[in-house]
């Protein structure tokens, strides 16, 4: 009778320690996918970066003007400044030649816009700009490099696949651990029930 009472008094701490062990095992199994950094990645004290990739851009500079173009899909937004003092030039006419096609920019507030017929394919596109501002006419040349953007998208896709695989493996291991711990607890209860009987 005393042995039975002792068994009843000792079972709650054993259940608690079993549950703590179960949670510790699950935490240990889930930890590697969270802290693992893939090859070429670092989780150090780097400054936070923006969530999306930067839009492709080009710069064309002459002694008189500086032209910056930002590509977003089929649209190119152009910003024209004076090279000497970076003062914006908003009363100009700009014509771009991209891969043999000539396109005239339309003025929109403090910038100019061009809409392409189709999104440019990856590669280096030579760009020539003819700028007319009052009596000044200038020819500027630059290049739009789309290789880095394609490579960054591919790297992000590979990293994403590995991350999901790690999460899946961690979840599967946690499930197996829970099943094993549940069987041990059930077996312990059966032994305790058998001892009481």
Coordinates of N, CA and C in Angstrom, one line a residue:
X1 N 0.8 -1.2 0.0 CA 0.0 0.0 0.0 C 0.9 1.2 0.0
X2 N 1.9 1.2 0.8 CA 2.8 2.4 0.9 C 3.6 2.5 -0.4
X3 N 4.0 1.4 -1.0 CA 4.6 1.4 -2.3 C 3.7 2.0 -3.4
X4 N 2.4 1.7 -3.3 CA 1.5 2.2 -4.3 C 1.3 3.7 -4.1
X5 N 1.3 4.2 -2.9 CA 1.2 5.6 -2.6 C 2.4 6.3 -3.1
X6 N 3.6 5.7 -2.9 CA 4.8 6.4 -3.4 C 4.9 6.5 -4.9
X7 N 4.4 5.4 -5.6 CA 4.3 5.4 -7.0 C 3.4 6.5 -7.5
X8 N 2.3 6.8 -6.8 CA 1.4 7.8 -7.2 C 2.0 9.2 -7.0
X9 N 2.7 9.4 -5.9 CA 3.4 10.6 -5.6 C 4.5 10.9 -6.6
X10 N 5.2 9.9 -7.1 CA 6.4 10.1 -7.9 C 6.0 10.3 -9.4
X11 N 4.8 9.9 -9.8 CA 4.5 9.9 -11.2 C 4.4 11.3 -11.8
X12 N 3.8 12.4 -11.1 CA 3.7 13.7 -11.7 C 5.1 14.3 -12.0
X13 N 6.1 14.2 -11.1 CA 7.4 14.7 -11.5 C 8.0 14.0 -12.7
X14 N 7.7 12.7 -12.8 CA 8.3 12.0 -14.0 C 7.6 12.4 -15.3
X15 N 6.3 12.7 -15.2 CA 5.6 13.2 -16.4 C 6.1 14.6 -16.7
X16 N 6.4 15.4 -15.8 CA 6.9 16.8 -16.0 C 8.3 16.7 -16.7
X17 N 9.1 15.8 -16.1 CA 10.5 15.7 -16.7 C 10.4 15.1 -18.1
X18 N 9.5 14.2 -18.3 CA 9.3 13.7 -19.7 C 8.9 14.7 -20.7
X19 N 8.0 15.6 -20.2 CA 7.5 16.7 -21.1 C 8.6 17.7 -21.4
X20 N 9.4 18.0 -20.3 CA 10.5 18.9 -20.5 C 11.5 18.3 -21.5
X21 N 11.8 17.0 -21.4 CA 12.7 16.4 -22.3 C 12.2 16.4 -23.7
X22 N 10.9 16.2 -23.8 CA 10.2 16.3 -25.2 C 10.4 17.6 -25.8
X23 N 10.1 18.7 -25.0 CA 10.2 20.0 -25.5 C 11.7 20.4 -25.9
X24 N 12.6 19.9 -25.1 CA 14.1 20.1 -25.4 C 14.5 19.4 -26.7
X25 N 14.0 18.2 -26.8 CA 14.3 17.4 -28.1 C 13.7 18.1 -29.3
X26 N 12.5 18.6 -29.2 CA 11.9 19.3 -30.3 C 12.6 20.6 -30.6
X27 N 13.0 21.4 -29.6 CA 13.8 22.6 -29.8 C 15.1 22.3 -30.5
X28 N 15.8 21.2 -30.0 CA 17.1 20.9 -30.6 C 16.9 20.5 -32.1
X29 N 15.8 19.8 -32.4 CA 15.6 19.4 -33.8 C 15.2 20.5 -34.7
X30 N 14.5 21.5 -34.2 CA 14.1 22.6 -35.0 C 15.2 23.7 -35.1
X31 N 16.1 23.7 -34.2 CA 17.1 24.8 -34.2 C 18.0 24.8 -35.5
X32 N 18.5 23.7 -36.0 CA 19.4 23.8 -37.2 C 18.8 24.6 -38.4
X33 N 17.5 24.4 -38.8 CA 17.0 25.1 -39.9 C 17.0 26.6 -39.6
X34 N 16.8 27.1 -38.4 CA 16.8 28.5 -38.1 C 18.1 29.1 -38.1
X35 N 19.2 28.5 -37.6 CA 20.5 29.1 -37.5 C 21.4 28.7 -38.6
X36 N 21.1 27.8 -39.4 CA 22.0 27.3 -40.5 C 22.0 28.4 -41.6
X37 N 23.2 28.8 -41.9 CA 23.4 29.7 -43.1 C 24.0 29.0 -44.2
X38 N 23.4 29.1 -45.4 CA 23.9 28.4 -46.6 C 25.3 29.0 -47.0
X39 N 25.9 28.3 -47.9 CA 27.2 28.7 -48.4 C 27.1 30.1 -49.0
X40 N 28.0 31.0 -48.6 CA 28.0 32.4 -49.1 C 27.1 33.3 -48.4
X41 N 26.5 32.8 -47.3 CA 25.6 33.7 -46.5 C 26.2 33.9 -45.1
X42 N 25.9 35.0 -44.5 CA 26.4 35.3 -43.2 C 25.3 35.9 -42.4
X43 N 25.2 35.5 -41.1 CA 24.2 36.1 -40.2 C 24.9 36.9 -39.2
X44 N 25.9 37.6 -39.5 CA 26.7 38.5 -38.6 C 25.9 39.8 -38.3
X45 N 26.7 40.8 -37.9 CA 26.1 42.1 -37.6 C 25.9 43.0 -38.8
X46 N 25.5 42.5 -39.9 CA 25.3 43.2 -41.1 C 24.1 44.2 -41.0
X47 N 24.1 45.3 -41.6 CA 23.0 46.2 -41.5 C 21.8 45.7 -42.3
X48 N 20.6 45.9 -41.9 CA 19.4 45.4 -42.6 C 19.4 46.0 -44.0
X49 N 18.9 45.2 -45.0 CA 18.8 45.7 -46.3 C 17.4 45.7 -46.7
X50 N 17.1 46.3 -47.9 CA 15.7 46.3 -48.4 C 15.3 44.9 -48.7
X51 N 13.9 44.7 -48.7 CA 13.4 43.3 -48.9 C 13.5 42.9 -50.4
X52 N 13.4 43.7 -51.3 CA 13.5 43.3 -52.7 C 14.7 43.7 -53.4
X53 N 15.0 43.1 -54.6 CA 16.2 43.5 -55.3 C 16.0 44.9 -55.9
X54 N 17.2 45.6 -56.1 CA 17.2 47.0 -56.6 C 16.8 46.9 -58.1
X55 N 16.1 47.9 -58.6 CA 15.8 48.0 -60.0 C 17.0 48.3 -60.8
X56 N 17.1 47.6 -62.0 CA 18.2 47.9 -62.9 C 18.3 49.4 -63.3
X57 N 19.5 49.9 -63.4 CA 19.6 51.3 -63.8 C 20.9 51.5 -64.7
X58 N 20.9 52.6 -65.3 CA 22.1 53.0 -66.1 C 22.4 54.5 -65.9
X59 N 23.7 54.9 -66.1 CA 24.1 56.3 -66.1 C 24.8 56.6 -67.3
X60 N 24.5 57.8 -67.9 CA 25.2 58.3 -69.0 C 25.6 59.8 -68.7
X61 N 26.9 60.1 -68.8 CA 27.4 61.3 -68.4 C 28.2 62.0 -69.5
X62 N 28.0 63.3 -69.6 CA 28.8 64.1 -70.5 C 29.4 65.3 -69.7
X63 N 30.1 66.3 -70.4 CA 30.5 67.4 -69.7 C 29.4 68.3 -69.2
X64 N 28.3 68.3 -69.9 CA 27.2 69.2 -69.6 C 26.1 68.5 -68.7
X65 N 25.7 67.2 -69.1 CA 24.6 66.6 -68.4 C 24.9 65.3 -67.8
X66 N 24.1 64.9 -66.9 CA 24.2 63.5 -66.3 C 22.8 62.9 -66.3
X67 N 22.6 61.8 -67.0 CA 21.3 61.1 -67.1 C 21.3 59.8 -66.4
X68 N 20.3 59.6 -65.6 CA 20.2 58.3 -64.9 C 18.8 57.7 -65.3
X69 N 18.8 56.4 -65.7 CA 17.6 55.7 -66.1 C 17.4 54.5 -65.2
X70 N 16.1 54.4 -64.8 CA 15.7 53.3 -63.9 C 14.7 52.4 -64.7
X71 N 15.0 51.1 -64.8 CA 14.1 50.2 -65.6 C 13.2 49.5 -64.6
X72 N 11.9 49.6 -64.8 CA 10.9 48.8 -64.0 C 9.9 48.2 -65.0
X73 N 10.3 46.9 -65.3 CA 9.5 46.2 -66.3 C 9.7 46.7 -67.7
X74 N 8.7 47.3 -68.3 CA 8.8 47.9 -69.6 C 9.0 49.4 -69.6
X75 N 8.9 50.0 -68.4 CA 9.0 51.5 -68.2 C 10.4 51.9 -67.8
X76 N 11.0 52.9 -68.4 CA 12.2 53.5 -68.0 C 11.9 54.9 -67.5
X77 N 12.3 55.2 -66.3 CA 12.2 56.6 -65.7 C 13.5 57.3 -65.8
X78 N 13.6 58.4 -66.4 CA 14.8 59.2 -66.6 C 14.9 60.4 -65.8
X79 N 16.1 60.6 -65.1 CA 16.4 61.8 -64.3 C 17.6 62.5 -65.0
X80 N 17.4 63.8 -65.3 CA 18.4 64.6 -66.0 C 18.9 65.7 -65.1
X81 N 20.2 65.8 -64.9 CA 20.8 66.8 -64.1 C 21.9 67.5 -64.8
X82 N 22.3 68.7 -64.4 CA 23.5 69.3 -64.9 C 24.7 68.7 -64.2
X83 N 25.7 68.4 -65.0 CA 26.9 67.7 -64.5 C 27.7 68.6 -63.5
X84 N 27.6 69.9 -63.7 CA 28.4 70.8 -62.9 C 27.9 70.9 -61.4
X85 N 26.6 71.0 -61.2 CA 26.1 71.2 -59.9 C 24.9 70.3 -59.5
X86 N 24.6 69.3 -60.3 CA 23.5 68.4 -60.1 C 22.1 69.0 -60.0
X87 N 22.0 70.2 -60.6 CA 20.7 70.8 -60.7 C 19.8 70.1 -61.7
X88 N 18.6 69.8 -61.3 CA 17.7 69.0 -62.2 C 17.3 69.9 -63.4
X89 N 17.3 69.2 -64.6 CA 16.9 69.8 -65.8 C 15.6 69.2 -66.2
X90 N 14.5 70.1 -66.2 CA 13.2 69.5 -66.4 C 12.6 70.1 -67.8
X91 N 13.3 71.0 -68.4 CA 12.7 71.6 -69.7 C 13.6 71.1 -70.9
X92 N 13.8 69.8 -70.9 CA 14.6 69.3 -72.0 C 13.8 68.3 -72.8
X93 N 14.3 67.9 -74.0 CA 13.8 66.8 -74.8 C 14.8 65.7 -74.8
X94 N 14.4 64.5 -74.6 CA 15.3 63.4 -74.5 C 14.8 62.3 -75.5
X95 N 15.8 61.8 -76.3 CA 15.5 60.7 -77.2 C 16.5 59.6 -76.9
X96 N 16.0 58.4 -76.6 CA 16.9 57.3 -76.3 C 17.0 56.3 -77.5
X97 N 18.2 55.8 -77.8 CA 18.3 54.7 -78.7 C 18.7 53.5 -78.0
X98 N 17.9 52.4 -78.0 CA 18.1 51.2 -77.2 C 18.0 50.1 -78.2
X99 N 19.1 49.4 -78.4 CA 19.2 48.2 -79.3 C 18.6 48.5 -80.7
X100 N 19.0 49.7 -81.2 CA 18.6 50.1 -82.6 C 17.2 50.8 -82.6
X101 N 16.4 50.8 -81.6 CA 15.1 51.4 -81.6 C 15.2 52.8 -80.9
X102 N 14.6 53.8 -81.6 CA 14.7 55.2 -81.1 C 13.3 55.5 -80.4
X103 N 13.4 56.0 -79.2 CA 12.2 56.3 -78.4 C 12.3 57.7 -77.8
X104 N 11.2 58.5 -77.9 CA 11.2 59.8 -77.3 C 10.6 59.8 -75.9
X105 N 11.2 60.4 -75.0 CA 10.8 60.4 -73.6 C 9.7 61.5 -73.4
X106 N 8.7 61.2 -72.5 CA 7.7 62.2 -72.2 C 7.9 62.7 -70.8
X107 N 7.7 64.0 -70.6 CA 7.9 64.6 -69.3 C 6.8 64.3 -68.4
X108 N 7.2 63.9 -67.1 CA 6.3 63.6 -66.0 C 6.9 64.3 -64.8
X109 N 6.3 65.4 -64.4 CA 6.8 66.2 -63.2 C 8.3 66.5 -63.3
X110 N 9.1 66.0 -62.4 CA 10.5 66.3 -62.5 C 11.3 65.2 -63.2
X111 N 10.7 64.3 -63.8 CA 11.4 63.2 -64.5 C 10.8 63.0 -65.9
X112 N 11.4 62.1 -66.6 CA 10.9 61.7 -68.0 C 10.7 60.2 -68.0
X113 N 9.8 59.8 -68.9 CA 9.4 58.4 -69.0 C 9.4 57.9 -70.4
X114 N 9.8 56.6 -70.5 CA 9.7 55.9 -71.8 C 9.1 54.6 -71.6
X115 N 8.2 54.1 -72.4 CA 7.6 52.8 -72.3 C 8.1 51.9 -73.4
X116 N 8.8 50.8 -73.1 CA 9.3 50.0 -74.2 C 8.2 49.1 -74.7
X117 N 8.4 48.5 -75.9 CA 7.5 47.6 -76.5 C 7.4 46.3 -75.7
X118 N 8.6 45.8 -75.1 CA 8.6 44.6 -74.4 C 9.8 44.7 -73.3
X119 N 9.7 43.9 -72.3 CA 10.8 43.9 -71.3 C 12.1 43.5 -71.9
X120 N 13.2 44.2 -71.7 CA 14.5 43.8 -72.2 C 14.9 42.4 -71.7
X121 N 15.6 41.6 -72.6 CA 16.1 40.3 -72.2 C 17.4 40.5 -71.4
X122 N 17.8 39.5 -70.6 CA 19.1 39.6 -69.9 C 20.2 39.8 -70.9
X123 N 21.2 40.7 -70.4 CA 22.3 41.0 -71.3 C 22.7 42.5 -71.0
X124 N 23.7 42.9 -71.8 CA 24.1 44.3 -71.7 C 23.6 45.1 -72.9
X125 N 22.8 46.1 -72.7 CA 22.2 46.9 -73.7 C 22.9 48.2 -73.8
X126 N 23.5 48.6 -75.0 CA 24.0 49.9 -75.2 C 22.9 50.9 -75.3
X127 N 23.1 52.1 -74.7 CA 22.0 53.1 -74.7 C 22.7 54.4 -75.1
X128 N 22.1 55.1 -76.1 CA 22.6 56.4 -76.5 C 21.4 57.4 -76.3
X129 N 21.7 58.5 -75.6 CA 20.7 59.5 -75.4 C 21.1 60.8 -76.1
X130 N 20.1 61.4 -76.7 CA 20.3 62.7 -77.3 C 19.4 63.7 -76.5
X131 N 20.1 64.7 -75.8 CA 19.5 65.6 -74.9 C 19.5 67.0 -75.6
X132 N 18.3 67.6 -75.7 CA 18.2 69.0 -76.2 C 17.6 69.8 -75.1
X133 N 18.3 70.8 -74.6 CA 17.8 71.7 -73.6 C 18.1 73.2 -74.1
X134 N 17.1 73.8 -74.6 CA 17.3 75.2 -75.1 C 18.2 75.1 -76.4
X135 N 19.3 75.8 -76.3 CA 20.2 75.8 -77.5 C 21.3 74.7 -77.3
X136 N 21.3 74.0 -76.2 CA 22.3 72.9 -76.0 C 21.8 71.6 -76.5
X137 N 22.6 70.9 -77.2 CA 22.3 69.6 -77.7 C 23.5 68.7 -77.3
X138 N 23.3 67.6 -76.7 CA 24.4 66.8 -76.2 C 24.1 65.3 -76.5
X139 N 25.1 64.5 -76.7 CA 25.0 63.1 -76.9 C 25.6 62.4 -75.8
X140 N 24.8 61.5 -75.1 CA 25.3 60.7 -73.9 C 25.2 59.3 -74.2
X141 N 26.2 58.5 -73.7 CA 26.2 57.0 -73.9 C 26.3 56.3 -72.6
X142 N 25.6 55.2 -72.5 CA 25.7 54.3 -71.3 C 25.3 52.9 -71.6
X143 N 25.3 52.0 -70.6 CA 24.9 50.6 -70.8 C 24.0 50.2 -69.7
X144 N 23.0 49.4 -70.0 CA 22.1 48.8 -69.1 C 22.5 47.3 -68.9
X145 N 23.0 46.9 -67.8 CA 23.4 45.6 -67.5 C 22.3 44.8 -66.8
X146 N 21.8 43.8 -67.4 CA 20.7 43.0 -66.8 C 21.2 41.6 -66.3
X147 N 22.5 41.3 -66.4 CA 23.0 40.0 -66.0 C 22.9 39.8 -64.5
X148 N 23.3 40.8 -63.7 CA 23.3 40.6 -62.2 C 21.9 40.4 -61.7
X149 N 20.9 41.0 -62.3 CA 19.5 40.8 -61.8 C 19.1 39.4 -62.0
X150 N 19.4 38.8 -63.2 CA 19.0 37.4 -63.4 C 19.7 36.5 -62.5
X151 N 21.0 36.7 -62.2 CA 21.8 35.9 -61.3 C 21.2 36.0 -59.9
X152 N 20.9 37.2 -59.4 CA 20.3 37.3 -58.1 C 19.0 36.6 -57.9
X153 N 18.1 36.6 -58.9 CA 16.9 35.9 -58.9 C 17.1 34.4 -58.8
X154 N 18.1 33.9 -59.5 CA 18.3 32.5 -59.5 C 18.9 32.1 -58.1
X155 N 19.8 32.8 -57.6 CA 20.3 32.5 -56.3 C 19.3 32.6 -55.2
X156 N 18.3 33.5 -55.3 CA 17.3 33.6 -54.3 C 16.4 32.4 -54.4
X157 N 16.1 31.9 -55.6 CA 15.3 30.7 -55.8 C 15.9 29.5 -55.2
X158 N 17.2 29.3 -55.4 CA 17.9 28.1 -54.8 C 17.9 28.2 -53.3
X159 N 18.2 29.4 -52.8 CA 18.2 29.5 -51.3 C 16.8 29.2 -50.7
X160 N 15.8 29.7 -51.4 CA 14.4 29.4 -50.9 C 14.1 28.0 -50.9
X161 N 14.5 27.2 -51.9 CA 14.3 25.8 -52.0 C 15.0 25.1 -50.8
X162 N 16.2 25.4 -50.5 CA 17.0 24.8 -49.4 C 16.3 25.1 -48.1
X163 N 15.9 26.3 -47.9 CA 15.2 26.7 -46.7 C 14.0 25.9 -46.4
X164 N 13.1 25.7 -47.5 CA 11.9 24.9 -47.3 C 12.2 23.5 -47.0
X165 N 13.3 22.9 -47.6 CA 13.7 21.6 -47.4 C 14.1 21.4 -45.9
X166 N 14.9 22.4 -45.4 CA 15.3 22.3 -44.0 C 14.1 22.4 -43.0
X167 N 13.1 23.2 -43.3 CA 11.9 23.3 -42.5 C 11.2 22.0 -42.5
X168 N 11.1 21.4 -43.7 CA 10.3 20.1 -43.8 C 11.0 19.0 -43.0
X169 N 12.4 18.9 -43.1 CA 13.1 17.9 -42.4 C 13.0 18.1 -40.9
X170 N 13.0 19.3 -40.4 CA 12.9 19.6 -39.0 C 11.5 19.3 -38.5
X171 N 10.5 19.6 -39.3 CA 9.1 19.2 -38.9 C 8.9 17.7 -38.8
X172 N 9.5 17.0 -39.8 CA 9.4 15.5 -39.8 C 10.1 14.9 -38.6
X173 N 11.3 15.4 -38.2 CA 12.0 14.9 -37.1 C 11.3 15.2 -35.8
X174 N 10.6 16.4 -35.7 CA 9.9 16.7 -34.5 C 8.7 15.8 -34.4
X175 N 8.0 15.5 -35.5 CA 6.9 14.6 -35.4 C 7.3 13.2 -34.9
X176 N 8.4 12.7 -35.4 CA 8.9 11.4 -35.0 C 9.2 11.4 -33.5
X177 N 9.9 12.5 -33.1 CA 10.2 12.6 -31.6 C 9.0 12.6 -30.8
X178 N 7.9 13.3 -31.2 CA 6.7 13.3 -30.4 C 6.0 11.9 -30.4
X179 N 6.1 11.2 -31.5 CA 5.5 9.8 -31.5 C 6.2 8.9 -30.5
X180 N 7.6 9.0 -30.6 CA 8.4 8.1 -29.7 C 8.1 8.5 -28.2
X181 N 8.1 9.8 -27.9 CA 7.9 10.2 -26.5 C 6.5 9.8 -26.0
X182 N 5.5 10.0 -26.9 CA 4.1 9.6 -26.6 C 4.0 8.1 -26.3
X183 N 4.8 7.2 -27.0 CA 4.8 5.8 -26.8 C 5.4 5.5 -25.4
X184 N 6.5 6.2 -25.1 CA 7.2 6.0 -23.8 C 6.3 6.4 -22.6
X185 N 5.6 7.5 -22.8 CA 4.6 7.9 -21.7 C 3.5 6.9 -21.5
X186 N 3.0 6.4 -22.7 CA 1.9 5.4 -22.6 C 2.4 4.1 -22.0
X187 N 3.6 3.7 -22.3 CA 4.2 2.5 -21.7 C 4.4 2.7 -20.2
X188 N 4.8 3.8 -19.8 CA 5.0 4.1 -18.4 C 3.7 4.1 -17.6
X189 N 2.6 4.6 -18.2 CA 1.3 4.5 -17.6 C 0.8 3.1 -17.5
X190 N 1.0 2.3 -18.5 CA 0.6 0.9 -18.4 C 1.3 0.2 -17.3
X191 N 2.6 0.5 -17.1 CA 3.4 -0.2 -16.0 C 2.8 0.3 -14.7
X192 N 2.5 1.6 -14.6 CA 2.0 2.1 -13.3 C 0.6 1.5 -13.0
X193 N -0.2 1.4 -14.0 CA -1.5 0.8 -13.9 C -1.4 -0.7 -13.5
X194 N -0.4 -1.4 -14.1 CA -0.2 -2.8 -13.7 C 0.3 -2.9 -12.3
X195 N 1.1 -2.0 -11.8 CA 1.7 -2.0 -10.5 C 0.5 -1.8 -9.4
X196 N -0.4 -0.9 -9.8 CA -1.5 -0.6 -8.9 C -2.4 -1.8 -8.8
X197 N -2.7 -2.4 -9.9 CA -3.6 -3.6 -9.9 C -3.0 -4.7 -9.1

